[in-house]
Structure formats: C-alpha cells, structure tokens
PDB file of C-alpha atoms in Angstrom:
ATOM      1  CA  UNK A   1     122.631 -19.159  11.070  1.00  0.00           C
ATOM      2  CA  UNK A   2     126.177 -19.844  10.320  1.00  0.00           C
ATOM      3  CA  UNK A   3     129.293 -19.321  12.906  1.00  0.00           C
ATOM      4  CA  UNK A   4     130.098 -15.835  10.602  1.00  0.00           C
ATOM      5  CA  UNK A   5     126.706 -14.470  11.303  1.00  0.00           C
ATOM      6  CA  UNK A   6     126.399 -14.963  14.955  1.00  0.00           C
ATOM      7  CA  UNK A   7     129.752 -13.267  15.281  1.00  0.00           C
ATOM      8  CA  UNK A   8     128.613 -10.230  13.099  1.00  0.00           C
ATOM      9  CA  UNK A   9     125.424 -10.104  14.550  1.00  0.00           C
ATOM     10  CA  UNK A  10     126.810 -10.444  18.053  1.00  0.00           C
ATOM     11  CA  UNK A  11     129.605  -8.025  17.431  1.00  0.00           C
ATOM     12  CA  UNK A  12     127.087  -5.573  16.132  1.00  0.00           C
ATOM     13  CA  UNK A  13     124.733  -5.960  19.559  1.00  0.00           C
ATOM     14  CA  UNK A  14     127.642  -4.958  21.520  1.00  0.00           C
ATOM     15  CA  UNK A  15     128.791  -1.902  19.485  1.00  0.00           C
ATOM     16  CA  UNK A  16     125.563  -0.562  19.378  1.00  0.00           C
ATOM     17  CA  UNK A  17     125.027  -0.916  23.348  1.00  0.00           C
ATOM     18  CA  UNK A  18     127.758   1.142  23.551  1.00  0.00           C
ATOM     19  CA  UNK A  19     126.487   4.176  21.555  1.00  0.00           C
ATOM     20  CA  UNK A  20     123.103   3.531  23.062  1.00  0.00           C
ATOM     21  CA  UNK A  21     121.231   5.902  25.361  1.00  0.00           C
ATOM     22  CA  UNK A  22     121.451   4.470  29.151  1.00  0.00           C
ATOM     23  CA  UNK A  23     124.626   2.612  28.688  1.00  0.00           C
ATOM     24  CA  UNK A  24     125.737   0.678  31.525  1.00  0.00           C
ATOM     25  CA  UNK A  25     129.298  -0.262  32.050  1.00  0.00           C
ATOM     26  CA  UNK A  26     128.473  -3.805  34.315  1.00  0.00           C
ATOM     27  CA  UNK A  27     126.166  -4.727  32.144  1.00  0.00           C
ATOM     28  CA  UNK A  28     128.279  -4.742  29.117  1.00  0.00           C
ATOM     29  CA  UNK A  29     131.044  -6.362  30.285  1.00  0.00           C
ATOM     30  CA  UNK A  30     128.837  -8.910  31.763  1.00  0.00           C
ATOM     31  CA  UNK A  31     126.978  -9.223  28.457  1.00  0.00           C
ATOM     32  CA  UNK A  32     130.086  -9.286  26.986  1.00  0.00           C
ATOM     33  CA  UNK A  33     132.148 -12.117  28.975  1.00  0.00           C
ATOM     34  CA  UNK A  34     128.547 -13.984  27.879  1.00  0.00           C
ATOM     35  CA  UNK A  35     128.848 -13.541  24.479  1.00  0.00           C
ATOM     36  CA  UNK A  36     132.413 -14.467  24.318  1.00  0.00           C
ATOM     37  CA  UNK A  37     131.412 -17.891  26.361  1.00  0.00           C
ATOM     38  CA  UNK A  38     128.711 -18.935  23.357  1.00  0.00           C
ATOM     39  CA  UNK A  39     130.820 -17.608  20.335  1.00  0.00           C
ATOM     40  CA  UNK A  40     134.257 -19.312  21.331  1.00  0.00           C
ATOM     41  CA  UNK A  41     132.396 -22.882  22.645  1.00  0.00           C
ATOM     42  CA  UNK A  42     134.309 -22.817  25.960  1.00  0.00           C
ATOM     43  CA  UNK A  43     132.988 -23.200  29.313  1.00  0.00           C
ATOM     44  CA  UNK A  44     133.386 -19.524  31.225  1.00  0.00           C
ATOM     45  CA  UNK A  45     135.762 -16.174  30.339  1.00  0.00           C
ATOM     46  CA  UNK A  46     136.324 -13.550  33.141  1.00  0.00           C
ATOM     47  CA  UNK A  47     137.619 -10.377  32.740  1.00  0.00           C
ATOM     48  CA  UNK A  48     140.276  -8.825  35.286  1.00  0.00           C
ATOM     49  CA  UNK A  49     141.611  -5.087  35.202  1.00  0.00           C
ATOM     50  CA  UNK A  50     144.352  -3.095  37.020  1.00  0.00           C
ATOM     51  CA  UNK A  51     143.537  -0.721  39.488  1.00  0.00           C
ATOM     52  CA  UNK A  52     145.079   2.657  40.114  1.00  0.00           C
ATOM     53  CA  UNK A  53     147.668   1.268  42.322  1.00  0.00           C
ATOM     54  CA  UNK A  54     148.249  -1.824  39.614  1.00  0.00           C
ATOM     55  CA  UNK A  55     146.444  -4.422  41.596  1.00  0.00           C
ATOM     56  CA  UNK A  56     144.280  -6.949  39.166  1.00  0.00           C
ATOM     57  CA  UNK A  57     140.438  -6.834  40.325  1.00  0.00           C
ATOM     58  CA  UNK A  58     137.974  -9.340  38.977  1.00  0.00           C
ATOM     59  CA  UNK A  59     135.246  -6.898  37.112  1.00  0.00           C
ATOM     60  CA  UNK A  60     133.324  -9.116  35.042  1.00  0.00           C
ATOM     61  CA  UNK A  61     133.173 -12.943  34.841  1.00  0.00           C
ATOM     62  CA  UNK A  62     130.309 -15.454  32.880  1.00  0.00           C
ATOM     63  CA  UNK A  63     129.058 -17.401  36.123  1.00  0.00           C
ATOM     64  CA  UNK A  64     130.297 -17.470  39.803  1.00  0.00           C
ATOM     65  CA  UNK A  65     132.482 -20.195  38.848  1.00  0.00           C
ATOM     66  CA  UNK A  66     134.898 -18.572  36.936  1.00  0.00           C
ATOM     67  CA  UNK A  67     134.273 -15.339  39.340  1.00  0.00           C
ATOM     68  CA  UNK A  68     136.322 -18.255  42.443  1.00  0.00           C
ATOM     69  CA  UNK A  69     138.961 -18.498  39.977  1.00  0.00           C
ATOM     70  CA  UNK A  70     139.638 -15.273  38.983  1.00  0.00           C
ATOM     71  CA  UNK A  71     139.656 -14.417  42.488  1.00  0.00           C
ATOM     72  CA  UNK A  72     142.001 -17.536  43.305  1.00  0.00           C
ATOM     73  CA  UNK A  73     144.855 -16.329  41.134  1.00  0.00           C
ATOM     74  CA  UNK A  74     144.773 -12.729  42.314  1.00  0.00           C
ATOM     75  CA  UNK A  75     145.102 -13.838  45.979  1.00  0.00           C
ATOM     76  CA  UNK A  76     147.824 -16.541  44.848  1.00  0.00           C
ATOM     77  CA  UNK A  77     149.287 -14.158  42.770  1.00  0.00           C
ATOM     78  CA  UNK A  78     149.747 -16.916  40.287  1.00  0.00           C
ATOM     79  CA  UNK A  79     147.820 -17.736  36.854  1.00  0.00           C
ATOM     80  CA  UNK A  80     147.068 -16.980  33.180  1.00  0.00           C
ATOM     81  CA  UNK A  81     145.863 -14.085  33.620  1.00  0.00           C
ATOM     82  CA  UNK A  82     148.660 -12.517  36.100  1.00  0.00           C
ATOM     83  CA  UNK A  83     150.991 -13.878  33.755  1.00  0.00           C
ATOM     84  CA  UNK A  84     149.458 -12.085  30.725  1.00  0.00           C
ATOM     85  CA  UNK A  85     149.041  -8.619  32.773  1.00  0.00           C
ATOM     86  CA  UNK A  86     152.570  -8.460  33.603  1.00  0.00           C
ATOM     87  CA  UNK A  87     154.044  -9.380  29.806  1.00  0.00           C
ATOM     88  CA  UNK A  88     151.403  -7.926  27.869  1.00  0.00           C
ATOM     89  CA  UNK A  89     151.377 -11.412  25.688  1.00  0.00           C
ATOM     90  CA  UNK A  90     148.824 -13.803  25.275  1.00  0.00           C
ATOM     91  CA  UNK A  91     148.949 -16.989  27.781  1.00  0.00           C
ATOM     92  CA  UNK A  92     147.881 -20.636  26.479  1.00  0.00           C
ATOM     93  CA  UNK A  93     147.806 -24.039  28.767  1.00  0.00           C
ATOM     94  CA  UNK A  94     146.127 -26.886  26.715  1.00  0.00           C
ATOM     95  CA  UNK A  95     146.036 -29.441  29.382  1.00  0.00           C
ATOM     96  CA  UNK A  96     146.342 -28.156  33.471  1.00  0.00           C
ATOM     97  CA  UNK A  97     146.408 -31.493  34.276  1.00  0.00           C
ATOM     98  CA  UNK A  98     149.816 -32.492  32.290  1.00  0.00           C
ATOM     99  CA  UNK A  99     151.649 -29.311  34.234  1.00  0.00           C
ATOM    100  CA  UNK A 100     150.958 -28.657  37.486  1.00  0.00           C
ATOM    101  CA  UNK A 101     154.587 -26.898  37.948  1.00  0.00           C
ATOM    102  CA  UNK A 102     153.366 -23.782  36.014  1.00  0.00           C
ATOM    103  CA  UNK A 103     150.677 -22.860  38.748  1.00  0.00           C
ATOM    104  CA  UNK A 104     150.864 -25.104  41.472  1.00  0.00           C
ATOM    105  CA  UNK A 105     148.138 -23.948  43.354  1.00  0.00           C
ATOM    106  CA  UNK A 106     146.048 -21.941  40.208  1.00  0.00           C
ATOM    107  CA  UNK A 107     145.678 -25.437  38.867  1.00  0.00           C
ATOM    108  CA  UNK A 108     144.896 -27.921  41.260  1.00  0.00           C
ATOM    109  CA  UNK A 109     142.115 -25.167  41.630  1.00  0.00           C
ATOM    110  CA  UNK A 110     140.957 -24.960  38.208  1.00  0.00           C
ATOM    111  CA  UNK A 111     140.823 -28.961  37.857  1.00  0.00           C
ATOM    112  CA  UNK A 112     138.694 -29.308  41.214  1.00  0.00           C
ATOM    113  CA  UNK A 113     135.875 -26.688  39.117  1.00  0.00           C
ATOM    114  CA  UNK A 114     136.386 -28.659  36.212  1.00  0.00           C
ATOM    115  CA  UNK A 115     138.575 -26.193  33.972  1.00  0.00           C
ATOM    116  CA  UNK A 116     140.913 -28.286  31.729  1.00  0.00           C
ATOM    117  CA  UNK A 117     142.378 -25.648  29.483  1.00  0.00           C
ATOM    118  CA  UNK A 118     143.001 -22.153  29.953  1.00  0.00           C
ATOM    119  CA  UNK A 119     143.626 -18.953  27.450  1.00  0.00           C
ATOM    120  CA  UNK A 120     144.599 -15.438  28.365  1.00  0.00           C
ATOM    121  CA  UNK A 121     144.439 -12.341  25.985  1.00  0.00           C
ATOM    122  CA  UNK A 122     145.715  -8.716  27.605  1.00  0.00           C
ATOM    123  CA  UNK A 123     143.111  -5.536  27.642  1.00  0.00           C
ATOM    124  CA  UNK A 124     145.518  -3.275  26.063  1.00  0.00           C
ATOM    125  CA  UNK A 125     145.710   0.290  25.336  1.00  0.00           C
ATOM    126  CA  UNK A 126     147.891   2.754  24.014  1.00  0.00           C
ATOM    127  CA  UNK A 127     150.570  -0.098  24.059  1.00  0.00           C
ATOM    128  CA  UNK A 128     150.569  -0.957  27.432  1.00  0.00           C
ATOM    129  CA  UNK A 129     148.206  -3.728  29.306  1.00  0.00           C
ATOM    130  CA  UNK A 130     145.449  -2.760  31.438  1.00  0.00           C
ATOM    131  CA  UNK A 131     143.680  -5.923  32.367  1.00  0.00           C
ATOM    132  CA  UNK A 132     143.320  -9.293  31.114  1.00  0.00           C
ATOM    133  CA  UNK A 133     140.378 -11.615  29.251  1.00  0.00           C
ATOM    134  CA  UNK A 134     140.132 -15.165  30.441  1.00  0.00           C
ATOM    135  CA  UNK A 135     138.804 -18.020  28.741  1.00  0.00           C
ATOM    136  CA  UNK A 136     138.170 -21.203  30.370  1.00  0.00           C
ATOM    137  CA  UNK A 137     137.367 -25.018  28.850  1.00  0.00           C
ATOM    138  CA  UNK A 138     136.413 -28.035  30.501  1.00  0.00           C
ATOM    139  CA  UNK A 139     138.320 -29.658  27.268  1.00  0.00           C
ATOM    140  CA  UNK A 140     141.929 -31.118  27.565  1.00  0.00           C
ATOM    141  CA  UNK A 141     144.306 -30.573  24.605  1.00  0.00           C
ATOM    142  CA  UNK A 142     142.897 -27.421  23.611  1.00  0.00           C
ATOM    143  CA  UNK A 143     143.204 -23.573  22.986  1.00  0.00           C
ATOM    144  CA  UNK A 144     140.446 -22.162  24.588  1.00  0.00           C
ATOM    145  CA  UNK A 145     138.635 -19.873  21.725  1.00  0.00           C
ATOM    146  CA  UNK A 146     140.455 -21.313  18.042  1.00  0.00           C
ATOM    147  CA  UNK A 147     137.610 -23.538  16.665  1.00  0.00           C
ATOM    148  CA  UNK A 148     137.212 -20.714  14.281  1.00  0.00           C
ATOM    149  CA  UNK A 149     137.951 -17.466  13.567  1.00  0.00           C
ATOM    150  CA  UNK A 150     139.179 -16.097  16.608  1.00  0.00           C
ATOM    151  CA  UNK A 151     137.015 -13.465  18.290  1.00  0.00           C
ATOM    152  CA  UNK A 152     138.698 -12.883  21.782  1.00  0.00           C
ATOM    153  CA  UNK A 153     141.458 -10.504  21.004  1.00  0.00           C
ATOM    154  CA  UNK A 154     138.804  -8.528  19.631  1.00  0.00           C
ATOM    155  CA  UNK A 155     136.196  -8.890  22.131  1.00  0.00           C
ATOM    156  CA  UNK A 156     139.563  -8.085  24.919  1.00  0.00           C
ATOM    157  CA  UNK A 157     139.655  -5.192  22.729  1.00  0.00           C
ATOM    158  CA  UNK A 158     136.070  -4.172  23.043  1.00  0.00           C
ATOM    159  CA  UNK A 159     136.143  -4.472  26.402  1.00  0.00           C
ATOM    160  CA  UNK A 160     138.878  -1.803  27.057  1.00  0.00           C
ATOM    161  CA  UNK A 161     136.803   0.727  24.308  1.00  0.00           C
ATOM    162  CA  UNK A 162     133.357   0.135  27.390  1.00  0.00           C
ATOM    163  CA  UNK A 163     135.571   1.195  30.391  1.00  0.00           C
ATOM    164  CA  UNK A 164     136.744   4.310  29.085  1.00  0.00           C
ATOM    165  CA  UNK A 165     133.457   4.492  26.963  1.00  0.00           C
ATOM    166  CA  UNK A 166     131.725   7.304  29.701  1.00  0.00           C
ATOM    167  CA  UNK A 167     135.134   9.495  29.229  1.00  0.00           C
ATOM    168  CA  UNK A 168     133.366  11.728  26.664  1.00  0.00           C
ATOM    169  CA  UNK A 169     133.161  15.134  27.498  1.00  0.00           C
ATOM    170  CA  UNK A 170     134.923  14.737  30.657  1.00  0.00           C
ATOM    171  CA  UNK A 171     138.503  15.406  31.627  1.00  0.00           C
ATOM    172  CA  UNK A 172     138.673  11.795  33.159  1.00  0.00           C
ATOM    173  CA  UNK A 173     142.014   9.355  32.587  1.00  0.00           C
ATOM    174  CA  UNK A 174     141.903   5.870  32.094  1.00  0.00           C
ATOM    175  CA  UNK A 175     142.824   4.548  35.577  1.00  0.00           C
ATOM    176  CA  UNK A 176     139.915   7.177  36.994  1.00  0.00           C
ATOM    177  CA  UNK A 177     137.486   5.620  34.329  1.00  0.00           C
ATOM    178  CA  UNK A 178     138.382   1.724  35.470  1.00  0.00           C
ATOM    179  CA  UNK A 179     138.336   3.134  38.911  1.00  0.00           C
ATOM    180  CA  UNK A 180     134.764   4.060  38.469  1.00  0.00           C
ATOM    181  CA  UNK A 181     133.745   0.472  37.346  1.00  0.00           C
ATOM    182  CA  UNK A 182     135.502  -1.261  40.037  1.00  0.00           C
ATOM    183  CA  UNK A 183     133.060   0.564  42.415  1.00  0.00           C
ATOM    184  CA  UNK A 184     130.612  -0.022  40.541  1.00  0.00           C
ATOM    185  CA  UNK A 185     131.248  -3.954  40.661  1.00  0.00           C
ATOM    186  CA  UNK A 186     131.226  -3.869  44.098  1.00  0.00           C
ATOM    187  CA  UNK A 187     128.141  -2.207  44.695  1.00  0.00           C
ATOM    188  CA  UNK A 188     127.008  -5.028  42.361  1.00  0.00           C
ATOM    189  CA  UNK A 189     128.322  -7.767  44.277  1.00  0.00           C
ATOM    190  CA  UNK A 190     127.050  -6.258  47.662  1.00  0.00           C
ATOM    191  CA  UNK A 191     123.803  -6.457  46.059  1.00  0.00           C
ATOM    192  CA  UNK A 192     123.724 -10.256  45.068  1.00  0.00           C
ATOM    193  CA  UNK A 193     125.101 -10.547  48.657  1.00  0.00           C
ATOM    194  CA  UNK A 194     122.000  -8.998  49.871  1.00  0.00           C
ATOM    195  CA  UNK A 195     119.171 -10.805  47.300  1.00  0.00           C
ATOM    196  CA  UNK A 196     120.731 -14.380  47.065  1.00  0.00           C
ATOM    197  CA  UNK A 197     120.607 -13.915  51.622  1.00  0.00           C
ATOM    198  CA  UNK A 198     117.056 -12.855  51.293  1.00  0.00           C
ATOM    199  CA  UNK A 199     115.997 -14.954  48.544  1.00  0.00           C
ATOM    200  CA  UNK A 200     117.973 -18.094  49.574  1.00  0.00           C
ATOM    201  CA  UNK A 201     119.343 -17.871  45.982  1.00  0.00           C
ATOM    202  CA  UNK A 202     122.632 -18.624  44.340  1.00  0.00           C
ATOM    203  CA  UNK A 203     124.935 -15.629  43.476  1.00  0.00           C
ATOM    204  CA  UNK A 204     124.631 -16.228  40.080  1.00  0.00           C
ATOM    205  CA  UNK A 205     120.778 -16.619  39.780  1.00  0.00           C
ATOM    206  CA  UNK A 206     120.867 -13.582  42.334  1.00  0.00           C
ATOM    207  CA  UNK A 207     122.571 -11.427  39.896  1.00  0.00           C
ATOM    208  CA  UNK A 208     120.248 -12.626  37.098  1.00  0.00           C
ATOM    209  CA  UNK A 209     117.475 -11.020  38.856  1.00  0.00           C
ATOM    210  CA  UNK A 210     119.028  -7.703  39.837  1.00  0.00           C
ATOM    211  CA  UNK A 211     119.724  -7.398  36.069  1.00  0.00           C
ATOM    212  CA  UNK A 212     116.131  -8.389  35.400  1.00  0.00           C
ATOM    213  CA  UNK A 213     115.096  -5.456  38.048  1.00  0.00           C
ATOM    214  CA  UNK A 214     117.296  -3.348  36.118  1.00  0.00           C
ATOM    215  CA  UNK A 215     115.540  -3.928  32.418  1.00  0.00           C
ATOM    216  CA  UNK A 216     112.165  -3.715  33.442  1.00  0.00           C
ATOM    217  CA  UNK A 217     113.042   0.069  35.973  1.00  0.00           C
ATOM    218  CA  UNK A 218     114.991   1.151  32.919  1.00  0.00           C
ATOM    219  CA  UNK A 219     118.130   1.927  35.340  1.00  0.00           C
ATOM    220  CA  UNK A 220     121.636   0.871  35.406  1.00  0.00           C
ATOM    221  CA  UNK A 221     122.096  -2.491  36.961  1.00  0.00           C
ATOM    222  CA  UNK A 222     124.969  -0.338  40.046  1.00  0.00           C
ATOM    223  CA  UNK A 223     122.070   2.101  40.488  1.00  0.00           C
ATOM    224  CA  UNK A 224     119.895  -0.549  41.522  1.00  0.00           C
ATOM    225  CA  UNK A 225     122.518  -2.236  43.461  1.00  0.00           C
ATOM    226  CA  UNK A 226     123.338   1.045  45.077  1.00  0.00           C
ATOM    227  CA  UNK A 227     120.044   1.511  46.096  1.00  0.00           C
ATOM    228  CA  UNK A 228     119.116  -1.660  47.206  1.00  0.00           C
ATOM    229  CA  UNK A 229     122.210  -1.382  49.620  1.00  0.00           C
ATOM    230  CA  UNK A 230     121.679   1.688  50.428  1.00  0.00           C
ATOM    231  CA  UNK A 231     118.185   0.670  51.596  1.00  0.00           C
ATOM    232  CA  UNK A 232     115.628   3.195  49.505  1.00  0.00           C
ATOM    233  CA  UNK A 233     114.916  -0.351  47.573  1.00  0.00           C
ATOM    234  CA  UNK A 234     113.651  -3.315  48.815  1.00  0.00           C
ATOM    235  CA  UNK A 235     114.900  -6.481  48.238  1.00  0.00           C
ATOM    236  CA  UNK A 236     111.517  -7.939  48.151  1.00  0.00           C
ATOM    237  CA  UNK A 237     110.767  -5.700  45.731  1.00  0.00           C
ATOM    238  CA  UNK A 238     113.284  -6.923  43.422  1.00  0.00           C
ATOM    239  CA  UNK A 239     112.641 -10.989  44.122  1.00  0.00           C
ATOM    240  CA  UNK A 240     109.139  -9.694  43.097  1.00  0.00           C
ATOM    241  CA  UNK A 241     110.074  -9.458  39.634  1.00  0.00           C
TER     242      UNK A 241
END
C-alpha cells in the first residue's frame, strides 16, 4: 500500500469513528496521537489542551514516554508546545542537542528519553489556539512529520473537531466540552494507576488493557475507568481479559 493510501485510509478510520454510534472522546485522541506516530515516521506525538482557566493539560499522548514530557514542560513552563499555545504558530527544533539555550531544562529532558527533534502544531479554532499537537523524533537534523505530505496540521485539526464532537444538541461551549475530556483523562489515568498496581504492569501496557476491557464490554474506555475506580468493577476482572 503506498504512503497516499495509508493516509486516506487512515484519515477515513478516524472520520468515521467520529460519526459512529458509541463514540468515545479518549479513545480517539489516543487512536489518533497513534496514527499520527505511524503516518509521520517519528517516535511519539502528545496532545496538550487549555483548560478553562488557560492552563495546558496533557490529554492524549502515544506511550508514557512522551506522556513525562508533556508533563515536564507544563510544570517547567517551558517547551514546544507552550511556545506554540501562546503564539498560535507552529514550533520546529531539528537538533535539541545543538541548542540547549532555547529550553534549558525541556531539553536536557527530552535528550535523557531519547527525543532528538521536536515539532509543534496549535489545536486551533475559530482563530484562536486551544491546545497544541506534539511530535517527537529520536532523529537529529530533522522536522518531525515532513518526509511526505504533511498530515499533522490536519490531524491537530481533527483533533479539535473530537473535543467539541459531543456538543450536538447541547448548549455546551468549547472550554465546557474540553473540560469534560480532561475529567475524563483523569479518570483514565486513575485507572492505569489502579491495574498496572494490581497487575504489576507498566502504565502503558496497563492502559492497553483497560482499552481492551473497553472493546470487548462495548463501553467507553472513562466508563470503565470510572467504574473500576469507583469500585462496581474489579480490577481482576479486567487483567482477566
């Protein structure tokens, strides 16, 4: 299949997930941050949004290790994506290692996981940024994302389109709607708190099961992580599979 088809056939997967029945908000963007990891060739994108009081939150992220980074540069308050939040512009460092000046404590960071290069593309709506898309390479000399056709604006784009996607037929504004999926997140992350203890797993495999739970119930991967918090599920019932 050629580089053109996986993004049209990827690109199609997504928009029809999000005029599906049962649509689920952390799944997408999960699914999402994945699919933008295999079409671009890099090694890891995270998504951050703004929350009602204009804080950045980490909301989605391809593995755990991009999850420590996102969450380094919002407690620094320094990085690509911070940078690309507050202008509204893209953000491009080829080489972390060559300029340590621009971040000095986002990249020693990003080196030490193994992150060379670094993109940053704003979530933007009606003209105004909301959030930002991250995309990470273990390659120096590089924009993360530009071996081809460039799909992460878009994707960025796509993004924004899933959080305010459950606004139909409700009087609901934007910062309510990304409000919603930030607690939604966290019931997530509570969750793979709770099955990676019991389990003895890693967060990221421990996430990868509570999705699998999710699938096979039919239910929305924070409805099972509610619930499994909450205590009416088991965990054991989920390591099950």
């Amino acid at each position: 299949m050629t580089r053109e088809a996986r993004v049209n056939e990827a690109f199609a997967g997504l928009t029809g997930t999000l005029v599906g029945r049962g649509y689920d908000t952390v799944e997408f963007l999960h699914r999402l941050t994945e699919v933008c990891t295999a079409l671009s060739g890099t090694a890891g994108v995270g998504l951050v949004v703004a929350d009602r009081h204009g804080a950045l939150r980490d909301i989605a992220y391809s593995s755990d290790r991009v999850r420590r980074l996102e969450a380094l540069q919002i407690a620094e308050g320094e990085g690509p994506c911070l940078d690309c939040h507050r202008t509204g512009e893209p953000v491009v460092e080829r080489d972390l290692s060559r300029d340590r000046t621009r971040w000095p404590r986002f990249a020693p960071q990003a080196l030490a996981l193994g992150f060379r290069s670094v993109r940053a593309v704003p979530l933007r709506l009606d003209g105004r940024s909301v959030g930002a898309l991250n995309v990470f390479d273990v390659r120096p000399g590089v924009e993360p994302g530009q071996d081809g056709p460039d799909i992460v604006q878009p994707l960025a784009d796509l993004a924004v389109i899933a959080l305010l996607q459950r606004r139909h037929g409700r009087e609901q504004t934007a910062a309510e709607e990304i409000g919603n999926a930030l607690v939604d997140r966290t019931a997530v992350e509570r969750a793979k708190g709770v099955l990676a203890e019991t389990g003895g797993l890693d967060t990221d495999t421990a996430f990868e099961v509570l999705r699998s739970h999710a699938r096979r119930s039919g239910t929305g991967v924070a409805d099972v992580a509610r619930a499994l918090v909450d205590g009416p599920l088991d965990p054991a019932t989920v390591l099950a599979g």
